[in-house]
PDB file of C-alpha atoms in Angstrom:
ATOM      1  CA  UNK Q 296      21.881 -17.271 -17.073  1.00 70.00           C
ATOM      2  CA  UNK Q 297      21.723 -16.470 -13.338  1.00 80.00           C
ATOM      3  CA  UNK Q 298      18.768 -16.056 -10.994  1.00 83.00           C
ATOM      4  CA  UNK Q 299      18.320 -12.395 -10.018  1.00 85.00           C
ATOM      5  CA  UNK Q 300      16.544 -10.715  -7.086  1.00 86.00           C
ATOM      6  CA  UNK Q 301      16.522  -7.249  -8.670  1.00 87.00           C
ATOM      7  CA  UNK Q 302      13.764  -5.633 -10.717  1.00 88.00           C
ATOM      8  CA  UNK Q 303      13.285  -2.535 -12.829  1.00 89.00           C
ATOM      9  CA  UNK Q 304      10.196  -0.542 -13.813  1.00 88.00           C
ATOM     10  CA  UNK Q 305       9.883   1.040 -17.251  1.00 90.00           C
ATOM     11  CA  UNK Q 306       8.534   4.611 -17.455  1.00 89.00           C
ATOM     12  CA  UNK Q 307       6.973   5.052 -20.912  1.00 91.00           C
ATOM     13  CA  UNK Q 308       6.802   8.846 -20.484  1.00 91.00           C
ATOM     14  CA  UNK Q 309      10.581   9.171 -20.111  1.00 93.00           C
ATOM     15  CA  UNK Q 310      11.625   6.025 -21.983  1.00 94.00           C
ATOM     16  CA  UNK Q 311      13.806   4.954 -19.083  1.00 95.00           C
ATOM     17  CA  UNK Q 312      14.117   2.190 -16.487  1.00 94.00           C
ATOM     18  CA  UNK Q 313      14.440   2.681 -12.718  1.00 91.00           C
ATOM     19  CA  UNK Q 314      15.239   0.214  -9.948  1.00 90.00           C
ATOM     20  CA  UNK Q 315      12.052  -1.156  -8.388  1.00 88.00           C
ATOM     21  CA  UNK Q 316      13.493  -2.667  -5.248  1.00 85.00           C
ATOM     22  CA  UNK Q 317      14.727  -6.056  -4.198  1.00 89.00           C
ATOM     23  CA  UNK Q 318      12.675  -9.241  -4.615  1.00 89.00           C
ATOM     24  CA  UNK Q 319      12.464 -11.610  -1.645  1.00 84.00           C
ATOM     25  CA  UNK Q 320      13.794 -14.491  -3.773  1.00 81.00           C
ATOM     26  CA  UNK Q 321      16.154 -14.664  -6.736  1.00 84.00           C
ATOM     27  CA  UNK Q 322      14.425 -16.069  -9.832  1.00 86.00           C
ATOM     28  CA  UNK Q 323      14.434 -16.588 -13.598  1.00 83.00           C
ATOM     29  CA  UNK Q 324      11.855 -18.249 -15.812  1.00 83.00           C
ATOM     30  CA  UNK Q 325       9.099 -16.873 -13.565  1.00 87.00           C
ATOM     31  CA  UNK Q 326       5.731 -15.316 -14.329  1.00 87.00           C
ATOM     32  CA  UNK Q 327       4.941 -11.686 -13.597  1.00 89.00           C
ATOM     33  CA  UNK Q 328       1.188 -11.011 -13.821  1.00 90.00           C
ATOM     34  CA  UNK Q 329      -0.543  -7.666 -13.223  1.00 89.00           C
ATOM     35  CA  UNK Q 330      -3.519  -8.562 -11.026  1.00 88.00           C
ATOM     36  CA  UNK Q 331      -6.792  -7.124 -12.402  1.00 86.00           C
ATOM     37  CA  UNK Q 332      -8.643  -4.727 -10.058  1.00 83.00           C
ATOM     38  CA  UNK Q 333      -5.689  -4.973  -7.653  1.00 85.00           C
ATOM     39  CA  UNK Q 334      -2.788  -3.212  -9.464  1.00 83.00           C
ATOM     40  CA  UNK Q 335      -0.118  -5.325  -7.809  1.00 89.00           C
ATOM     41  CA  UNK Q 336       2.198  -7.632  -9.772  1.00 91.00           C
ATOM     42  CA  UNK Q 337       2.277 -11.309  -8.791  1.00 90.00           C
ATOM     43  CA  UNK Q 338       5.656 -13.011  -9.256  1.00 89.00           C
ATOM     44  CA  UNK Q 339       5.459 -16.801  -9.119  1.00 87.00           C
ATOM     45  CA  UNK Q 340       7.765 -19.663  -9.855  1.00 82.00           C
ATOM     46  CA  UNK Q 341      11.046 -19.142 -11.604  1.00 80.00           C
ATOM     47  CA  UNK Q 342      12.952 -21.732  -9.696  1.00 69.00           C
ATOM     48  CA  UNK Q 343      12.771 -25.476  -9.956  1.00 57.00           C
ATOM     49  CA  UNK Q 344      13.726 -25.582  -6.272  1.00 68.00           C
ATOM     50  CA  UNK Q 345      11.603 -22.873  -4.622  1.00 71.00           C
ATOM     51  CA  UNK Q 346       7.819 -22.537  -4.484  1.00 81.00           C
ATOM     52  CA  UNK Q 347       7.794 -18.952  -3.113  1.00 82.00           C
ATOM     53  CA  UNK Q 348       5.446 -16.314  -4.534  1.00 87.00           C
ATOM     54  CA  UNK Q 349       5.582 -12.565  -3.966  1.00 90.00           C
ATOM     55  CA  UNK Q 350       3.788  -9.348  -4.856  1.00 91.00           C
ATOM     56  CA  UNK Q 351       5.268  -6.116  -6.158  1.00 92.00           C
ATOM     57  CA  UNK Q 352       3.345  -3.165  -4.673  1.00 89.00           C
ATOM     58  CA  UNK Q 353       4.062  -0.288  -7.093  1.00 86.00           C
ATOM     59  CA  UNK Q 354       2.667   2.553  -4.966  1.00 81.00           C
ATOM     60  CA  UNK Q 355       5.050   1.524  -2.177  1.00 84.00           C
ATOM     61  CA  UNK Q 356       7.927   0.408  -4.414  1.00 87.00           C
ATOM     62  CA  UNK Q 357       8.419  -2.867  -2.543  1.00 90.00           C
ATOM     63  CA  UNK Q 358       8.080  -6.622  -2.811  1.00 92.00           C
ATOM     64  CA  UNK Q 359       6.366  -8.764  -0.177  1.00 90.00           C
ATOM     65  CA  UNK Q 360       5.925 -12.506   0.200  1.00 88.00           C
ATOM     66  CA  UNK Q 361       2.462 -13.883  -0.436  1.00 86.00           C
ATOM     67  CA  UNK Q 362       2.670 -17.591   0.283  1.00 80.00           C
ATOM     68  CA  UNK Q 363       3.903 -20.522  -1.755  1.00 82.00           C
ATOM     69  CA  UNK Q 364       2.836 -22.655  -4.663  1.00 83.00           C
ATOM     70  CA  UNK Q 365       1.882 -26.276  -4.021  1.00 83.00           C
ATOM     71  CA  UNK Q 366       5.182 -27.293  -5.626  1.00 82.00           C
ATOM     72  CA  UNK Q 367       8.117 -25.454  -7.229  1.00 83.00           C
ATOM     73  CA  UNK Q 368       7.210 -24.345 -10.765  1.00 84.00           C
ATOM     74  CA  UNK Q 369       9.485 -22.765 -13.400  1.00 84.00           C
ATOM     75  CA  UNK Q 370       8.554 -21.754 -16.975  1.00 86.00           C
ATOM     76  CA  UNK Q 371       4.813 -22.137 -16.330  1.00 87.00           C
ATOM     77  CA  UNK Q 372       1.894 -20.426 -18.065  1.00 90.00           C
ATOM     78  CA  UNK Q 373      -0.672 -18.352 -16.171  1.00 91.00           C
ATOM     79  CA  UNK Q 374      -3.598 -15.990 -16.544  1.00 89.00           C
ATOM     80  CA  UNK Q 375      -6.317 -14.271 -14.556  1.00 86.00           C
ATOM     81  CA  UNK Q 376      -9.539 -16.282 -14.601  1.00 85.00           C
ATOM     82  CA  UNK Q 377     -12.966 -14.935 -15.455  1.00 73.00           C
ATOM     83  CA  UNK Q 378     -13.747 -15.312 -11.744  1.00 68.00           C
ATOM     84  CA  UNK Q 379     -12.774 -12.084 -10.034  1.00 77.00           C
ATOM     85  CA  UNK Q 380      -9.689 -12.431  -7.843  1.00 85.00           C
ATOM     86  CA  UNK Q 381      -8.289 -15.713  -9.197  1.00 86.00           C
ATOM     87  CA  UNK Q 382      -5.170 -16.583 -11.228  1.00 88.00           C
ATOM     88  CA  UNK Q 383      -4.444 -20.052 -12.615  1.00 90.00           C
ATOM     89  CA  UNK Q 384      -0.890 -21.325 -13.147  1.00 88.00           C
ATOM     90  CA  UNK Q 385      -0.327 -24.393 -15.275  1.00 90.00           C
ATOM     91  CA  UNK Q 386       2.460 -26.627 -16.507  1.00 88.00           C
ATOM     92  CA  UNK Q 387       6.109 -25.738 -16.376  1.00 86.00           C
ATOM     93  CA  UNK Q 388       8.760 -27.866 -14.781  1.00 85.00           C
ATOM     94  CA  UNK Q 389       9.919 -28.781 -11.309  1.00 84.00           C
ATOM     95  CA  UNK Q 390      13.261 -30.349 -10.476  1.00 78.00           C
ATOM     96  CA  UNK Q 391      13.875 -31.164 -14.166  1.00 78.00           C
ATOM     97  CA  UNK Q 392      10.538 -32.904 -14.723  1.00 86.00           C
ATOM     98  CA  UNK Q 393       7.551 -31.609 -16.679  1.00 90.00           C
ATOM     99  CA  UNK Q 394       4.453 -30.733 -14.639  1.00 88.00           C
ATOM    100  CA  UNK Q 395       0.937 -31.677 -15.720  1.00 89.00           C
ATOM    101  CA  UNK Q 396      -0.679 -29.895 -12.773  1.00 88.00           C
ATOM    102  CA  UNK Q 397      -2.128 -26.464 -12.003  1.00 89.00           C
ATOM    103  CA  UNK Q 398      -2.144 -24.062  -9.050  1.00 86.00           C
ATOM    104  CA  UNK Q 399      -4.734 -21.423  -8.159  1.00 86.00           C
ATOM    105  CA  UNK Q 400      -3.874 -18.103  -6.524  1.00 86.00           C
ATOM    106  CA  UNK Q 401      -6.565 -15.955  -4.858  1.00 85.00           C
ATOM    107  CA  UNK Q 402      -6.085 -12.203  -4.447  1.00 86.00           C
ATOM    108  CA  UNK Q 403      -8.195  -9.300  -3.157  1.00 88.00           C
ATOM    109  CA  UNK Q 404      -9.765  -6.786  -5.530  1.00 88.00           C
ATOM    110  CA  UNK Q 405     -11.144  -3.230  -5.427  1.00 87.00           C
ATOM    111  CA  UNK Q 406     -13.497  -1.748  -8.030  1.00 85.00           C
ATOM    112  CA  UNK Q 407     -15.544   1.369  -8.541  1.00 83.00           C
ATOM    113  CA  UNK Q 408     -18.943   1.308 -10.226  1.00 83.00           C
ATOM    114  CA  UNK Q 409     -17.774   3.776 -12.930  1.00 78.00           C
ATOM    115  CA  UNK Q 410     -14.430   4.667 -14.511  1.00 75.00           C
ATOM    116  CA  UNK Q 411     -14.707   8.407 -13.881  1.00 72.00           C
ATOM    117  CA  UNK Q 412     -16.870  10.668 -11.771  1.00 72.00           C
ATOM    118  CA  UNK Q 413     -18.000  14.234 -11.885  1.00 72.00           C
ATOM    119  CA  UNK Q 414     -17.879  16.574  -8.908  1.00 71.00           C
ATOM    120  CA  UNK Q 415     -20.472  15.584  -6.334  1.00 74.00           C
ATOM    121  CA  UNK Q 416     -21.415  12.255  -7.978  1.00 79.00           C
ATOM    122  CA  UNK Q 417     -21.780   9.259  -5.666  1.00 81.00           C
ATOM    123  CA  UNK Q 418     -19.034   6.664  -6.101  1.00 80.00           C
ATOM    124  CA  UNK Q 419     -19.716   2.998  -5.359  1.00 85.00           C
ATOM    125  CA  UNK Q 420     -16.643   1.076  -4.198  1.00 87.00           C
ATOM    126  CA  UNK Q 421     -16.604  -2.712  -3.810  1.00 89.00           C
ATOM    127  CA  UNK Q 422     -13.997  -5.235  -2.775  1.00 90.00           C
ATOM    128  CA  UNK Q 423     -13.774  -9.032  -2.828  1.00 89.00           C
ATOM    129  CA  UNK Q 424     -11.294 -11.670  -1.706  1.00 87.00           C
ATOM    130  CA  UNK Q 425     -10.227  -9.954   1.525  1.00 89.00           C
ATOM    131  CA  UNK Q 426      -9.943 -11.767   4.844  1.00 89.00           C
ATOM    132  CA  UNK Q 427     -13.240 -11.788   6.789  1.00 93.00           C
ATOM    133  CA  UNK Q 428     -13.169  -8.808   9.170  1.00 94.00           C
ATOM    134  CA  UNK Q 429     -10.074  -7.326   7.476  1.00 92.00           C
ATOM    135  CA  UNK Q 430      -9.898  -3.540   7.653  1.00 93.00           C
ATOM    136  CA  UNK Q 431      -9.127  -1.994   4.246  1.00 89.00           C
ATOM    137  CA  UNK Q 432      -7.960   1.623   4.152  1.00 86.00           C
ATOM    138  CA  UNK Q 433      -8.453   3.490   0.884  1.00 81.00           C
ATOM    139  CA  UNK Q 434      -6.627   6.695   0.033  1.00 73.00           C
ATOM    140  CA  UNK Q 435      -8.545   9.339  -1.924  1.00 68.00           C
ATOM    141  CA  UNK Q 436      -6.108  11.443  -3.921  1.00 65.00           C
ATOM    142  CA  UNK Q 437      -6.643  14.329  -6.294  1.00 60.00           C
ATOM    143  CA  UNK Q 438      -5.706  13.383  -9.848  1.00 60.00           C
ATOM    144  CA  UNK Q 439      -4.050  16.736 -10.373  1.00 57.00           C
ATOM    145  CA  UNK Q 440      -1.308  17.376  -7.868  1.00 55.00           C
ATOM    146  CA  UNK Q 441      -1.397  13.878  -6.321  1.00 52.00           C
ATOM    147  CA  UNK Q 442      -1.827  15.107  -2.732  1.00 54.00           C
ATOM    148  CA  UNK Q 443      -3.779  12.797  -0.478  1.00 50.00           C
ATOM    149  CA  UNK Q 444      -7.044  14.401   0.488  1.00 63.00           C
ATOM    150  CA  UNK Q 445      -8.331  11.785   2.952  1.00 67.00           C
ATOM    151  CA  UNK Q 446      -8.253   8.128   3.985  1.00 76.00           C
ATOM    152  CA  UNK Q 447     -11.358   5.967   4.446  1.00 80.00           C
ATOM    153  CA  UNK Q 448     -11.479   2.571   6.179  1.00 87.00           C
ATOM    154  CA  UNK Q 449     -13.896  -0.229   5.316  1.00 90.00           C
ATOM    155  CA  UNK Q 450     -14.231  -3.660   6.915  1.00 94.00           C
ATOM    156  CA  UNK Q 451     -14.723  -6.875   4.943  1.00 93.00           C
ATOM    157  CA  UNK Q 452     -17.790  -8.931   5.840  1.00 95.00           C
ATOM    158  CA  UNK Q 453     -17.747 -12.650   6.746  1.00 95.00           C
ATOM    159  CA  UNK Q 454     -17.374 -13.543   3.044  1.00 91.00           C
ATOM    160  CA  UNK Q 455     -14.394 -11.156   2.612  1.00 91.00           C
ATOM    161  CA  UNK Q 456     -16.370  -8.548   0.639  1.00 92.00           C
ATOM    162  CA  UNK Q 457     -17.249  -4.889   1.168  1.00 93.00           C
ATOM    163  CA  UNK Q 458     -19.355  -2.299  -0.593  1.00 92.00           C
ATOM    164  CA  UNK Q 459     -19.831   1.395   0.083  1.00 88.00           C
ATOM    165  CA  UNK Q 460     -21.459   4.355  -1.642  1.00 85.00           C
ATOM    166  CA  UNK Q 461     -20.112   6.838   0.898  1.00 75.00           C
ATOM    167  CA  UNK Q 462     -17.787   8.622  -1.518  1.00 71.00           C
ATOM    168  CA  UNK Q 463     -18.347  11.757  -3.569  1.00 69.00           C
ATOM    169  CA  UNK Q 464     -16.668  12.254  -6.934  1.00 64.00           C
ATOM    170  CA  UNK Q 465     -14.617  15.069  -8.207  1.00 57.00           C
ATOM    171  CA  UNK Q 466     -11.172  14.505  -9.442  1.00 46.00           C
ATOM    172  CA  UNK Q 467     -10.054  11.744  -7.094  1.00 48.00           C
ATOM    173  CA  UNK Q 468      -8.204   8.475  -7.568  1.00 50.00           C
ATOM    174  CA  UNK Q 469      -9.173   5.615  -5.222  1.00 51.00           C
ATOM    175  CA  UNK Q 470      -6.512   3.087  -4.232  1.00 51.00           C
ATOM    176  CA  UNK Q 471      -5.409   0.917  -1.314  1.00 53.00           C
ATOM    177  CA  UNK Q 472      -2.860   2.472   1.008  1.00 48.00           C
TER     178      UNK Q 472
END
């Protein structure tokens, strides 16, 4: 019955919940959407008075603000669009009135050209939706042991995209730092 600014993450392996940090805004009736090819969780709406949106960054265990909706929106529906890097939010209510409008949210993505790679195979990595000229640092980690083996930086072009085939496979996991 109350807005909360706390969150928990469920660990299926242990069957338990753990605190995930503190949200930047207390909410209820919000949407939490895992962003495809991004692995962050977008939290939007949840208050008929606030239009704030935020991202949960699981590999850092923190929440960070990511702008605002056009208008406050509680109890809305939302989904990732077929267009890479876009989420649509629709309906809901604002200040006790039903909304017949939609909002779009754009987010950056990272993809590899294959799901898994053998030792020595070339890995293609692409990104879209970044700020033009933004420097993106990727961490290459061994799947077994989880120790970081190296960091690689790429720079988004004028359209906010990047592509590189400068990586060699083995047992590594690519992800933003």
